[in-house]
Amino acid sequence: MADKTGSSPYDTSIVQRYRDMGDATFAPVNVTIARPADVNSSSGNVANAIATATLAAAAGKTTYITGFEVTGSGATAGAPALVTVAGVAGGTMTYVLPVVTGVTLANAPLIVAFPNPIPASALNTAIAVAVPALGVGNTNSAAVAHGFQI
């Protein structure tokens, strides 16, 4: 018996496997494809401390990040903060978050939606979005990360 593949008539992103029955006919073979498991993480609210949202590792799976958000309030003396995304293929990514001067003012949210999911650097590797302490007087900082594992 030999295998051949063909596109499903219902969904062009699915490939259907067929088994050669040896009599000039082919029978479809049922193939179970695992659906990716959605993962989300939040740092919770922190005051002038590191806010980290971690998409946990899973044994035998690759974690992908699809996007993240960073929100927070200002500090007594505002200055740019470097937000990092670590554990991804290609190395750590860095984004600049401007922190406003004024503890009761809100920073502009940093919202990143990747056009393509970015995989972890290896199987069973977590991906972490980290926001550094935003400065003296800061009372609110949070990070949220979104992705999936397969």
XYZ file of C-alpha atoms in Angstrom:
150
model
C 0.000 0.000 0.000
C 1.134 3.524 -0.719
C -0.031 6.889 0.549
C -1.027 9.906 -1.456
C -2.193 13.294 -0.271
C -4.808 15.625 -1.591
C -6.452 18.848 -0.494
C -9.721 18.661 1.346
C -12.586 20.072 -0.756
C -13.911 21.869 2.337
C -10.842 23.608 3.721
C -7.801 24.331 1.572
C -5.564 24.501 4.656
C -6.171 20.824 5.459
C -4.382 17.992 3.676
C -6.276 14.689 3.621
C -4.290 11.442 3.556
C -5.450 8.545 1.364
C -4.392 4.896 1.478
C -4.010 2.942 -1.776
C -6.251 -0.088 -1.314
C -4.440 -2.021 -4.069
C -7.480 -2.245 -6.304
C -7.202 1.164 -8.023
C -9.190 2.810 -5.221
C -8.075 5.061 -2.409
C -9.645 5.298 1.044
C -9.344 8.366 3.289
C -7.227 7.901 6.402
C -8.394 9.640 9.559
C -5.675 11.850 10.979
C -6.101 13.647 14.280
C -4.445 17.047 14.356
C -3.916 18.591 17.775
C -5.545 21.981 18.245
C -3.151 24.516 19.732
C -3.774 25.247 23.405
C -4.275 28.959 24.051
C -2.092 30.425 26.790
C -2.349 33.841 28.422
C -0.447 35.347 31.317
C -0.634 38.526 33.358
C 1.889 40.055 35.699
C -0.831 41.537 37.859
C -0.449 45.112 39.046
C 2.899 46.091 40.574
C 4.185 49.349 42.033
C 7.690 50.379 40.941
C 8.769 46.753 40.526
C 9.402 44.349 37.650
C 6.142 43.233 35.992
C 6.567 39.904 34.177
C 3.981 37.978 32.161
C 5.281 34.487 31.390
C 3.856 32.059 28.849
C 4.866 28.846 30.601
C 6.786 26.023 28.975
C 5.120 22.654 28.363
C 6.901 19.327 27.991
C 7.232 18.310 24.352
C 5.529 21.472 23.065
C 6.603 24.750 21.524
C 5.178 27.945 22.981
C 4.341 30.779 20.577
C 3.669 34.424 21.457
C 1.067 36.259 19.376
C 1.148 39.587 21.201
C 1.343 41.503 24.462
C 0.205 44.691 26.184
C 1.927 46.891 28.759
C 0.025 49.527 30.740
C 0.869 51.659 33.734
C 1.089 55.052 35.327
C 3.898 57.567 35.399
C 6.654 58.217 37.894
C 8.031 61.208 39.784
C 10.678 61.606 37.080
C 9.593 59.953 33.840
C 12.168 58.215 31.647
C 12.073 55.572 28.903
C 11.863 51.970 30.124
C 12.999 48.952 28.097
C 10.398 46.181 27.810
C 11.853 42.807 26.805
C 10.441 39.633 25.283
C 12.796 36.774 26.173
C 12.883 33.092 25.262
C 11.953 33.604 21.597
C 13.639 32.275 18.480
C 16.132 34.827 17.220
C 16.904 36.205 20.671
C 15.457 38.738 23.079
C 13.357 41.535 21.568
C 13.378 45.004 23.158
C 10.725 47.733 23.029
C 10.860 51.269 24.456
C 8.041 52.336 26.787
C 7.986 56.105 27.432
C 7.151 56.738 31.104
C 5.470 60.088 31.766
C 6.431 62.479 34.540
C 3.562 62.531 37.011
C 2.479 59.697 39.287
C -1.237 60.212 38.596
C -0.852 60.279 34.808
C -1.166 57.246 32.534
C 1.559 56.049 30.202
C 0.530 55.419 26.613
C -0.207 51.680 26.403
C 2.300 49.574 24.494
C 0.215 47.134 22.455
C 2.015 44.674 20.181
C 0.240 42.154 17.927
C 2.739 40.145 15.922
C 1.733 39.585 12.274
C 2.958 35.987 12.641
C 3.258 34.013 15.881
C 6.822 33.936 17.202
C 8.021 30.565 18.538
C 10.069 29.979 21.651
C 13.753 29.328 21.064
C 13.283 25.590 21.720
C 10.789 22.948 22.823
C 9.734 23.240 26.474
C 10.849 26.891 26.686
C 8.890 29.679 28.358
C 8.467 33.151 26.840
C 8.559 36.122 29.223
C 7.483 39.734 28.700
C 9.240 41.853 31.339
C 8.652 45.485 32.235
C 11.290 47.016 34.518
C 10.434 49.128 37.557
C 9.093 52.391 36.109
C 10.609 54.725 38.687
C 10.096 56.341 42.072
C 6.457 57.192 42.711
C 5.099 54.689 40.190
C 2.057 52.865 41.569
C 0.781 50.865 38.605
C 2.436 48.690 35.990
C 1.150 45.542 34.291
C 2.029 43.245 31.401
C -0.194 40.707 29.640
C 1.043 38.162 27.071
C -0.972 36.007 24.652
C -0.032 32.929 22.665
C -0.499 29.209 22.194
C 1.309 25.888 22.523
C 1.474 23.014 20.106
